[in-house]
């Protein structure tokens, strides 16, 4: 074989390898859209009929504001802030850079941008469910853009970046984004909920009332679709390297999809079992699948699958209890987002410290430690909570956060959305309460 | 619009429209940001009118 032939084969191999990288993240991004299809069904189902389409519209627009704002400034934040709050030069990530568009010789930037934009959109959808049925669409979209394109990605620069200070100083390990995505979004939602207030009728004399979802089956199907989307999300958390390196985590440690395969499935199953044991209720039980995966995501590359099942079961079991505690504190989290994402995200980061301390990081980076994980968990919770509370407080003071009481009573669909979710359906509530309008009885025939 | 920055595919890197024109990029980006801001303003206006209408 001649030198020319070897060189030609090498070039061909390298091109195919680069194409494989693109193909992998392309499909991870596509599968991540299933998360948003799931959130769409989940939140529509969790709403009452009078608010169903507004919840859906909110979810559709979440994607459509986070994607462009992530292009405008989110990708730059990720590249500019690994050291803290002082930016480093990341001009290649600015939206007017030649790197931020079609380039024959750059087969990485666009595909990584796409995956990260969808991670950001996931944080917006996490917030979206918590605030249904009373937040203004305009206020929500402002909050979603800030969360999805600034807040979480700042946390990502710190704890989910090869040079992030949480890694370089503390050995922080959060391979599947328990902290940087879920804890940040969950605690951001908690901050917003504290200013937004509960839905009318949620609390009577300080006791939480049950506001039933109008379609629990739709919500359950939505949750299962989110689980499907998680395979794209977690796949996107792995780095597909060229050369001889193969798969690594975002921290550069060796791993592979097999490790993720074991522990994603065991995490899902453990979470469902745990949530069922402490709730017996389908909404919480299905949410347990999410809770389980989120709880083990931070250490997805390290855990023994049997241990994964145990940790996920504990997260799933605690999640409904935490959800009820939050409710008793007077916070109306319509879908349990704070418990599922906020609590399980923080819990998952800490569990890595409990069960995976002393695992080495590459090079001179510090080992994983319990203290590093504890500090990381606190940083994630505060990074989400402070801007969530602060920005929603400003919006509240501007009377721009919540819909007026008469709109909430009428239903957001009637006021905000020029469409009806079920135009041919009978007015079920009116039938039950015997308050049908004249002529409506004929529809019963 | 004669916006192609290339005349052949030899040794091409960034080849998107206006990649050789900072002004073109600036105008496109400003328009994109403007649409995003208009969306927010439009929703706020719609909400105000609609909330008042259903008073």
Short mmCIF file of C-alpha atoms in Angstrom, two decimals:
data_model
loop_
_atom_site.label_atom_id
_atom_site.label_comp_id
_atom_site.label_asym_id
_atom_site.label_seq_id
_atom_site.Cartn_x
_atom_site.Cartn_y
_atom_site.Cartn_z
CA UNK A 1 0.00 0.00 0.00
CA UNK A 2 1.45 3.34 -1.05
CA UNK A 3 1.82 6.37 1.18
CA UNK A 4 -0.74 8.16 -0.99
CA UNK A 5 -3.24 5.36 -0.47
CA UNK A 6 -2.72 5.39 3.28
CA UNK A 7 -3.18 9.14 3.36
CA UNK A 8 -6.30 8.87 1.26
CA UNK A 9 -7.75 6.17 3.51
CA UNK A 10 -6.89 8.24 6.58
CA UNK A 11 -8.64 11.30 5.15
CA UNK A 12 -11.68 9.23 4.24
CA UNK A 13 -11.81 7.70 7.72
CA UNK A 14 -11.52 11.08 9.41
CA UNK A 15 -14.27 12.54 7.26
CA UNK A 16 -16.58 9.64 8.07
CA UNK A 17 -15.76 9.96 11.75
CA UNK A 18 -16.62 13.66 11.69
CA UNK A 19 -19.84 12.84 9.87
CA UNK A 20 -20.69 10.20 12.47
CA UNK A 21 -20.28 12.80 15.20
CA UNK A 22 -22.69 15.06 13.38
CA UNK A 23 -25.15 12.25 12.78
CA UNK A 24 -25.11 11.25 16.44
CA UNK A 25 -25.91 14.72 17.80
CA UNK A 26 -28.35 15.41 14.98
CA UNK A 27 -30.51 12.49 16.11
CA UNK A 28 -30.03 13.27 19.80
CA UNK A 29 -31.41 16.73 19.05
CA UNK A 30 -34.31 15.28 17.11
CA UNK A 31 -35.14 12.85 19.91
CA UNK A 32 -34.96 15.72 22.40
CA UNK A 33 -37.89 17.30 20.59
CA UNK A 34 -39.88 14.39 22.00
CA UNK A 35 -39.32 15.94 25.43
CA UNK A 36 -41.23 18.98 24.23
CA UNK A 37 -43.95 16.93 22.60
CA UNK A 38 -44.25 15.20 25.97
CA UNK A 39 -44.34 18.43 27.95
CA UNK A 40 -46.98 19.71 25.53
CA UNK A 41 -49.28 16.76 26.19
CA UNK A 42 -48.39 16.67 29.88
CA UNK A 43 -49.23 20.30 30.53
CA UNK A 44 -52.35 20.34 28.39
CA UNK A 45 -53.57 17.25 30.24
CA UNK A 46 -52.67 18.69 33.63
CA UNK A 47 -54.65 21.87 32.98
CA UNK A 48 -58.37 22.29 33.38
CA UNK A 49 -60.30 22.46 30.11
CA UNK A 50 -60.63 26.22 30.32
CA UNK A 51 -56.85 26.62 30.27
CA UNK A 52 -55.77 23.67 28.10
CA UNK A 53 -54.83 25.48 24.89
CA UNK A 54 -53.04 28.30 26.69
CA UNK A 55 -50.85 25.72 28.39
CA UNK A 56 -50.13 24.21 24.99
CA UNK A 57 -49.44 27.56 23.35
CA UNK A 58 -47.07 28.42 26.16
CA UNK A 59 -45.15 25.23 25.56
CA UNK A 60 -44.91 25.70 21.79
CA UNK A 61 -43.64 29.25 22.18
CA UNK A 62 -41.13 28.16 24.83
CA UNK A 63 -39.08 26.43 22.16
CA UNK A 64 -39.49 29.28 19.76
CA UNK A 65 -38.10 31.95 22.06
CA UNK A 66 -35.33 29.91 23.68
CA UNK A 67 -33.82 28.73 20.39
CA UNK A 68 -33.19 32.24 18.98
CA UNK A 69 -32.16 33.75 22.31
CA UNK A 70 -29.76 30.86 22.83
CA UNK A 71 -28.29 31.79 19.46
CA UNK A 72 -28.18 35.48 20.38
CA UNK A 73 -26.38 35.06 23.70
CA UNK A 74 -26.73 31.58 25.26
CA UNK A 75 -23.95 29.85 23.38
CA UNK A 76 -21.63 32.75 24.10
CA UNK A 77 -22.43 32.58 27.85
CA UNK A 78 -21.47 28.91 27.91
CA UNK A 79 -18.12 29.60 26.27
CA UNK A 80 -17.35 32.86 28.08
CA UNK A 81 -18.05 32.11 31.75
CA UNK A 82 -16.28 28.90 32.85
CA UNK A 83 -14.29 30.89 35.43
CA UNK A 84 -17.24 32.47 37.21
CA UNK A 85 -18.77 35.83 36.47
CA UNK A 86 -15.82 37.38 34.62
CA UNK A 87 -16.03 36.49 30.92
CA UNK A 88 -13.11 35.14 28.95
CA UNK A 89 -12.65 35.66 25.24
CA UNK A 90 -15.29 33.63 23.44
CA UNK A 91 -15.74 35.76 20.37
CA UNK A 92 -16.17 32.68 18.19
CA UNK A 93 -19.45 32.01 19.99
CA UNK A 94 -20.92 35.45 19.36
CA UNK A 95 -23.80 35.41 16.89
CA UNK A 96 -21.95 37.51 14.31
CA UNK A 97 -18.92 35.18 14.33
CA UNK A 98 -18.13 33.19 11.21
CA UNK A 99 -18.26 30.08 13.41
CA UNK A 100 -21.97 30.60 13.99
CA UNK A 101 -23.24 29.56 10.59
CA UNK A 102 -22.72 27.07 7.76
CA UNK A 103 -19.01 26.34 7.35
CA UNK A 104 -17.64 23.51 5.24
CA UNK A 105 -14.70 23.05 7.58
CA UNK A 106 -16.57 23.19 10.90
CA UNK A 107 -18.53 20.01 11.58
CA UNK A 108 -18.96 20.58 15.30
CA UNK A 109 -20.17 24.01 16.34
CA UNK A 110 -23.62 23.92 14.82
CA UNK A 111 -24.49 20.46 16.01
CA UNK A 112 -23.33 21.18 19.58
CA UNK A 113 -25.17 24.50 19.52
CA UNK A 114 -28.33 22.63 18.51
CA UNK A 115 -28.05 20.07 21.31
CA UNK A 116 -27.36 22.75 23.92
CA UNK A 117 -30.24 24.89 22.66
CA UNK A 118 -32.56 21.94 23.21
CA UNK A 119 -31.14 21.41 26.73
CA UNK A 120 -32.03 25.05 27.33
CA UNK A 121 -35.52 24.57 25.94
CA UNK A 122 -35.98 21.71 28.40
CA UNK A 123 -35.39 24.08 31.30
CA UNK A 124 -38.07 26.38 29.91
CA UNK A 125 -40.52 23.51 29.71
CA UNK A 126 -39.76 22.52 33.29
CA UNK A 127 -40.77 26.02 34.39
CA UNK A 128 -43.75 25.99 32.06
CA UNK A 129 -45.58 23.17 33.85
CA UNK A 130 -45.20 24.63 37.31
CA UNK A 131 -46.88 27.93 36.49
CA UNK A 132 -49.84 26.86 34.38
CA UNK A 133 -53.30 28.39 34.63
CA UNK A 134 -52.42 31.81 36.02
CA UNK A 135 -49.18 33.22 34.59
CA UNK A 136 -49.26 35.76 31.78
CA UNK A 137 -47.93 34.34 28.54
CA UNK A 138 -45.77 37.45 28.09
CA UNK A 139 -44.23 37.12 31.55
CA UNK A 140 -43.63 33.43 31.08
CA UNK A 141 -41.81 33.91 27.79
CA UNK A 142 -39.50 36.50 29.34
CA UNK A 143 -38.74 34.18 32.23
CA UNK A 144 -38.30 31.17 29.94
CA UNK A 145 -35.82 33.02 27.71
CA UNK A 146 -33.79 34.12 30.72
CA UNK A 147 -33.80 30.65 32.24
CA UNK A 148 -33.24 28.74 29.00
CA UNK A 149 -30.67 31.03 27.41
CA UNK A 150 -28.84 32.61 30.34
CA UNK A 151 -29.33 31.10 33.79
CA UNK A 152 -28.94 27.39 33.21
CA UNK A 153 -26.15 27.84 30.68
CA UNK A 154 -24.23 29.99 33.16
CA UNK A 155 -24.50 27.06 35.58
CA UNK A 156 -23.49 24.85 32.65
CA UNK A 157 -20.38 26.93 32.06
CA UNK A 158 -19.45 26.41 35.71
CA UNK A 159 -20.30 22.74 36.16
CA UNK A 160 -20.70 21.23 32.72
CA UNK A 161 -17.69 22.53 30.84
CA UNK A 162 -14.17 21.07 30.60
CA UNK A 163 -12.79 24.28 32.15
CA UNK A 164 -15.70 25.08 34.48
CA UNK A 165 -14.59 26.26 37.91
CA UNK A 166 -16.75 23.72 39.73
CA UNK A 167 -14.79 20.99 37.94
CA UNK A 168 -11.34 22.54 38.10
CA UNK A 169 -11.65 23.62 41.76
CA UNK A 170 -13.92 20.96 43.26
CA UNK A 171 -13.95 17.97 40.90
CA UNK A 172 -17.70 18.46 40.41
CA UNK A 173 -19.37 15.57 38.60
CA UNK A 174 -22.80 15.95 36.99
CA UNK A 175 -22.57 13.97 33.81
CA UNK A 176 -26.29 13.81 32.99
CA UNK A 177 -27.13 17.36 34.13
CA UNK A 178 -29.02 16.60 37.36
CA UNK A 179 -27.73 19.88 38.68
CA UNK A 180 -27.05 22.15 35.74
CA UNK A 181 -30.38 21.53 34.04
CA UNK A 182 -32.85 20.04 36.52
CA UNK A 183 -31.87 21.60 39.84
CA UNK A 184 -31.37 25.01 38.25
CA UNK A 185 -34.73 24.88 36.46
CA UNK A 186 -36.57 23.42 39.46
CA UNK A 187 -35.30 26.07 41.86
CA UNK A 188 -35.87 28.82 39.30
CA UNK A 189 -39.47 27.59 39.15
CA UNK A 190 -39.69 27.67 42.95
CA UNK A 191 -38.58 31.30 42.99
CA UNK A 192 -41.18 32.20 40.36
CA UNK A 193 -43.94 30.28 42.16
CA UNK A 194 -43.30 32.18 45.38
CA UNK A 195 -44.09 35.46 43.64
CA UNK A 196 -46.74 34.12 41.30
CA UNK A 197 -48.98 32.72 44.01
CA UNK A 198 -51.40 29.81 43.94
CA UNK A 199 -54.27 29.28 41.55
CA UNK A 200 -57.58 30.59 42.82
CA UNK A 201 -59.23 27.82 44.82
CA UNK A 202 -56.03 25.86 45.42
CA UNK A 203 -55.92 26.66 49.13
CA UNK A 204 -58.91 26.96 51.45
CA UNK A 205 -58.19 27.98 55.02
CA UNK A 206 -54.58 27.08 54.42
CA UNK A 207 -55.40 23.55 53.28
CA UNK A 208 -54.38 22.48 49.79
CA UNK A 209 -57.27 21.45 47.55
CA UNK A 210 -56.93 18.99 44.69
CA UNK A 211 -57.38 20.62 41.30
CA UNK A 212 -57.81 17.64 38.99
CA UNK A 213 -56.19 17.63 35.55
CA UNK A 214 -58.77 17.61 32.78
CA UNK A 215 -57.07 14.63 31.11
CA UNK A 216 -54.90 12.51 33.33
CA UNK A 217 -54.36 9.94 30.53
CA UNK A 218 -52.98 12.70 28.28
CA UNK A 219 -50.67 13.84 31.05
CA UNK A 220 -49.43 10.28 31.58
CA UNK A 221 -48.75 9.77 27.87
CA UNK A 222 -46.92 13.08 27.86
CA UNK A 223 -44.72 11.95 30.71
CA UNK A 224 -43.85 8.76 28.87
CA UNK A 225 -42.95 10.81 25.80
CA UNK A 226 -40.62 12.88 27.95
CA UNK A 227 -38.89 9.65 28.99
CA UNK A 228 -38.36 8.80 25.30
CA UNK A 229 -36.89 12.26 24.77
CA UNK A 230 -34.54 11.71 27.67
CA UNK A 231 -32.61 9.18 25.62
CA UNK A 232 -31.74 11.99 23.22
CA UNK A 233 -30.99 14.31 26.11
CA UNK A 234 -28.66 11.86 27.85
CA UNK A 235 -27.06 10.81 24.57
CA UNK A 236 -26.31 14.46 23.99
CA UNK A 237 -24.54 14.59 27.34
CA UNK A 238 -21.80 12.26 26.02
CA UNK A 239 -18.92 13.56 23.98
CA UNK A 240 -18.34 11.70 20.73
CA UNK A 241 -14.63 12.28 20.19
CA UNK A 242 -12.64 11.81 17.05
CA UNK A 243 -9.35 9.92 16.88
CA UNK A 244 -8.69 7.03 19.23
CA UNK A 245 -10.34 8.59 22.28
CA UNK A 246 -13.87 7.35 21.69
CA UNK A 247 -16.68 8.31 24.06
CA UNK A 248 -15.98 10.52 27.05
CA UNK A 249 -18.06 12.47 29.51
CA UNK A 250 -18.17 16.24 29.16
CA UNK A 251 -15.36 16.23 31.76
CA UNK A 252 -13.12 14.11 29.56
CA UNK A 253 -13.46 10.88 31.56
CA UNK A 254 -13.88 7.71 29.49
CA UNK A 255 -17.42 6.34 29.31
CA UNK A 256 -19.78 4.84 26.72
CA UNK A 257 -23.41 4.45 25.76
CA UNK A 258 -23.46 1.02 27.40
CA UNK A 259 -22.89 2.62 30.79
CA UNK A 260 -25.75 5.02 30.10
CA UNK A 261 -27.89 2.16 28.81
CA UNK A 262 -27.63 0.20 32.05
CA UNK A 263 -28.26 3.10 34.34
CA UNK A 264 -30.88 5.08 32.43
CA UNK A 265 -33.20 2.08 32.39
CA UNK A 266 -32.50 1.14 36.00
CA UNK A 267 -33.00 4.74 37.01
CA UNK A 268 -36.37 4.93 35.28
CA UNK A 269 -37.57 1.68 36.83
CA UNK A 270 -36.33 2.54 40.32
CA UNK A 271 -37.97 5.95 40.20
CA UNK A 272 -41.34 4.52 39.18
CA UNK A 273 -41.22 1.88 41.92
CA UNK A 274 -40.21 4.40 44.57
CA UNK A 275 -42.90 6.90 43.62
CA UNK A 276 -45.57 4.22 43.49
CA UNK A 277 -44.67 3.00 46.96
CA UNK A 278 -45.13 6.43 48.53
CA UNK A 279 -48.00 7.76 46.43
CA UNK A 280 -50.08 4.95 44.81
CA UNK A 281 -51.17 7.68 42.46
CA UNK A 282 -50.65 7.52 38.67
CA UNK A 283 -49.51 11.12 38.17
CA UNK A 284 -46.78 10.84 40.80
CA UNK A 285 -45.93 7.28 39.78
CA UNK A 286 -45.30 8.26 36.18
CA UNK A 287 -43.41 11.33 37.35
CA UNK A 288 -41.32 8.87 39.33
CA UNK A 289 -39.78 7.65 36.09
CA UNK A 290 -38.49 11.14 35.45
CA UNK A 291 -37.49 11.57 39.07
CA UNK A 292 -35.53 8.33 38.99
CA UNK A 293 -33.57 9.24 35.88
CA UNK A 294 -32.88 12.76 37.16
CA UNK A 295 -31.72 11.38 40.51
CA UNK A 296 -29.13 9.12 38.95
CA UNK A 297 -28.23 11.29 35.95
CA UNK A 298 -25.31 12.99 37.69
CA UNK A 299 -23.53 9.66 38.18
CA UNK A 300 -24.94 7.79 35.23
CA UNK A 301 -21.46 6.84 34.04
CA UNK A 302 -20.23 5.54 37.39
CA UNK A 303 -22.93 3.66 39.28
CA UNK A 304 -23.38 -0.08 39.54
CA UNK A 305 -26.85 -0.64 38.03
CA UNK A 306 -28.15 -2.27 41.21
CA UNK A 307 -27.09 0.80 43.15
CA UNK A 308 -28.68 2.97 40.47
CA UNK A 309 -31.99 1.23 41.07
CA UNK A 310 -31.73 1.85 44.81
CA UNK A 311 -30.76 5.52 44.46
CA UNK A 312 -33.48 6.11 41.88
CA UNK A 313 -36.05 4.37 44.06
CA UNK A 314 -35.11 6.60 46.97
CA UNK A 315 -35.40 9.71 44.79
CA UNK A 316 -38.71 8.52 43.39
CA UNK A 317 -40.03 7.70 46.87
CA UNK A 318 -39.00 11.04 48.35
CA UNK A 319 -40.28 13.08 45.42
CA UNK A 320 -44.05 12.90 46.19
CA UNK A 321 -43.32 13.55 49.86
CA UNK A 322 -41.31 16.62 48.96
CA UNK A 323 -44.09 17.67 46.59
CA UNK A 324 -46.64 17.49 49.38
CA UNK A 325 -44.32 19.39 51.74
CA UNK A 326 -43.95 22.17 49.19
CA UNK A 327 -47.72 22.28 48.87
CA UNK A 328 -48.12 22.52 52.64
CA UNK A 329 -45.82 25.52 52.54
CA UNK A 330 -48.43 27.25 50.39
CA UNK A 331 -46.64 26.86 47.06
CA UNK A 332 -48.90 25.73 44.20
CA UNK A 333 -46.67 23.76 41.86
CA UNK A 334 -49.23 22.42 39.41
CA UNK A 335 -47.11 19.54 38.10
CA UNK A 336 -44.64 18.92 40.89
CA UNK A 337 -41.75 20.42 38.93
CA UNK A 338 -39.92 21.64 42.01
CA UNK A 339 -40.00 18.18 43.58
CA UNK A 340 -39.22 16.24 40.40
CA UNK A 341 -36.55 18.51 38.95
CA UNK A 342 -35.41 20.74 41.78
CA UNK A 343 -35.29 18.28 44.63
CA UNK A 344 -34.22 15.23 42.62
CA UNK A 345 -31.62 17.29 40.77
CA UNK A 346 -29.98 18.44 43.99
CA UNK A 347 -30.38 15.02 45.58
CA UNK A 348 -28.78 13.39 42.54
CA UNK A 349 -25.74 15.65 42.65
CA UNK A 350 -25.25 14.90 46.35
CA UNK A 351 -25.66 11.15 45.81
CA UNK A 352 -22.60 11.21 43.52
CA UNK A 353 -20.65 12.60 46.45
CA UNK A 354 -22.02 9.90 48.75
CA UNK A 355 -21.42 6.91 46.48
CA UNK A 356 -18.74 8.00 44.02
CA UNK A 357 -16.25 10.01 46.06
CA UNK A 358 -12.59 9.50 45.20
CA UNK A 359 -13.27 8.66 41.57
CA UNK A 360 -10.50 10.46 39.69
CA UNK A 361 -10.93 13.13 37.09
CA UNK A 362 -8.52 13.35 34.19
CA UNK A 363 -5.16 15.10 34.38
CA UNK A 364 -4.59 17.29 37.42
CA UNK A 365 -8.25 17.90 38.10
CA UNK A 366 -9.36 17.13 41.67
CA UNK A 367 -11.14 13.88 42.49
CA UNK A 368 -14.87 13.70 43.08
CA UNK A 369 -15.64 14.51 46.72
CA UNK A 370 -18.76 14.76 48.87
CA UNK A 371 -17.91 18.33 49.80
CA UNK A 372 -17.44 19.27 46.16
CA UNK A 373 -20.79 17.76 45.27
CA UNK A 374 -22.50 19.46 48.22
CA UNK A 375 -21.12 22.84 47.24
CA UNK A 376 -22.05 22.16 43.63
CA UNK A 377 -25.61 21.28 44.62
CA UNK A 378 -25.96 24.50 46.62
CA UNK A 379 -24.52 26.54 43.75
CA UNK A 380 -27.01 24.98 41.33
CA UNK A 381 -29.99 25.58 43.62
CA UNK A 382 -29.03 29.21 44.26
CA UNK A 383 -28.13 29.88 40.64
CA UNK A 384 -31.67 28.86 39.75
CA UNK A 385 -33.56 30.31 42.70
CA UNK A 386 -32.08 33.82 42.93
CA UNK A 387 -32.82 34.98 39.37
CA UNK A 388 -36.14 33.13 39.32
CA UNK A 389 -37.31 34.90 42.46
CA UNK A 390 -35.73 38.24 41.63
CA UNK A 391 -36.98 38.63 38.07
CA UNK A 392 -40.47 37.38 38.88
CA UNK A 393 -40.55 39.81 41.82
CA UNK A 394 -39.85 42.71 39.45
CA UNK A 395 -42.54 41.48 37.05
CA UNK A 396 -44.96 41.16 39.96
CA UNK A 397 -44.27 44.73 41.06
CA UNK A 398 -44.93 45.87 37.49
CA UNK A 399 -48.23 43.98 37.61
CA UNK A 400 -46.97 41.99 34.64
CA UNK A 401 -46.63 38.51 36.14
CA UNK A 402 -50.10 37.14 36.72
CA UNK A 403 -53.35 37.34 34.80
CA UNK A 404 -56.10 39.42 36.45
CA UNK A 405 -58.58 37.55 38.68
CA UNK A 406 -61.47 37.85 36.21
CA UNK A 407 -59.33 36.27 33.47
CA UNK A 408 -58.33 33.41 35.73
CA UNK A 409 -62.00 32.82 36.58
CA UNK A 410 -63.10 32.87 32.94
CA UNK A 411 -60.22 30.69 31.83
CA UNK A 412 -57.17 31.71 29.88
CA UNK A 413 -58.30 30.03 26.67
CA UNK A 414 -61.38 32.21 26.34
CA UNK A 415 -59.37 35.36 26.84
CA UNK A 416 -55.96 34.62 25.31
CA UNK A 417 -56.55 31.98 22.65
CA UNK A 418 -58.94 32.31 19.74
CA UNK A 419 -59.75 28.59 19.69
CA UNK A 420 -61.46 25.91 21.77
CA UNK A 421 -59.76 22.62 22.67
CA UNK A 422 -62.85 20.48 22.33
CA UNK A 423 -65.41 22.50 20.36
CA UNK A 424 -67.82 19.62 19.85
CA UNK A 425 -67.74 18.35 23.39
CA UNK A 426 -70.64 18.76 25.76
CA UNK A 427 -70.32 21.19 28.63
CA UNK A 428 -69.64 18.46 31.15
CA UNK A 429 -69.45 20.70 34.17
CA UNK A 430 -72.75 22.32 33.24
CA UNK A 431 -74.40 18.91 32.91
CA UNK A 432 -73.15 17.87 36.32
CA UNK A 433 -74.24 21.10 37.91
CA UNK A 434 -77.49 21.25 35.93
CA UNK A 435 -76.71 24.71 34.61
CA UNK A 436 -77.07 24.06 30.90
CA UNK A 437 -78.03 27.04 28.80
CA UNK A 438 -81.31 26.85 26.85
CA UNK A 439 -80.82 24.77 23.77
CA UNK A 440 -77.75 22.98 25.04
CA UNK A 441 -79.88 20.00 26.13
CA UNK A 442 -80.47 19.20 22.45
CA UNK A 443 -76.78 18.48 22.07
CA UNK A 444 -77.22 15.58 24.40
CA UNK A 445 -79.41 13.72 21.91
CA UNK B 1 -29.57 39.57 -4.02
CA UNK B 2 -26.00 38.75 -5.10
CA UNK B 3 -25.22 37.86 -1.49
CA UNK B 4 -23.02 34.83 -2.19
CA UNK B 5 -19.63 35.24 -0.56
CA UNK B 6 -18.10 32.58 -2.77
CA UNK B 7 -17.58 32.16 -6.47
CA UNK B 8 -16.46 28.51 -6.35
CA UNK B 9 -16.37 25.66 -3.81
CA UNK B 10 -12.58 25.43 -3.77
CA UNK B 11 -11.03 25.95 -0.28
CA UNK B 12 -14.29 27.23 1.16
CA UNK B 13 -14.84 27.65 4.91
CA UNK B 14 -17.74 29.81 6.15
CA UNK B 15 -19.97 30.22 3.11
CA UNK B 16 -23.29 31.41 4.46
CA UNK B 17 -25.02 34.46 3.09
CA UNK B 18 -23.26 37.68 4.10
CA UNK B 19 -20.29 35.81 5.62
CA UNK B 20 -18.12 38.35 3.80
CA UNK B 21 -20.32 41.28 4.77
CA UNK B 22 -20.45 42.44 8.40
CA UNK B 23 -23.20 44.87 7.45
CA UNK B 24 -25.33 42.06 6.04
CA UNK B 25 -24.83 40.00 9.18
CA UNK B 26 -25.62 42.99 11.39
CA UNK B 27 -28.84 43.79 9.54
CA UNK B 28 -29.97 40.15 9.54
CA UNK B 29 -29.18 39.74 13.23
CA UNK B 30 -30.86 43.03 14.14
CA UNK B 31 -33.95 41.94 12.22
CA UNK B 32 -34.00 38.60 14.03
CA UNK B 33 -33.67 40.30 17.43
CA UNK B 34 -36.34 42.77 16.35
CA UNK B 35 -38.78 39.98 15.52
CA UNK B 36 -38.14 38.39 18.89
CA UNK B 37 -38.74 41.70 20.70
CA UNK B 38 -41.82 42.38 18.57
CA UNK B 39 -43.23 39.01 19.60
CA UNK B 40 -42.97 39.96 23.26
CA UNK B 41 -44.47 43.40 22.68
CA UNK B 42 -47.24 41.92 20.56
CA UNK B 43 -48.21 39.42 23.24
CA UNK B 44 -48.24 42.14 25.90
CA UNK B 45 -50.48 44.30 23.71
CA UNK B 46 -52.78 41.39 22.94
CA UNK B 47 -53.06 40.53 26.62
CA UNK B 48 -53.88 44.07 27.62
CA UNK B 49 -56.59 44.43 25.00
CA UNK B 50 -58.01 41.00 25.64
CA UNK B 51 -58.03 41.35 29.41
CA UNK B 52 -59.80 44.70 29.10
CA UNK B 53 -62.30 43.31 26.61
CA UNK B 54 -63.31 40.54 28.99
CA UNK B 55 -63.57 42.87 31.96
#
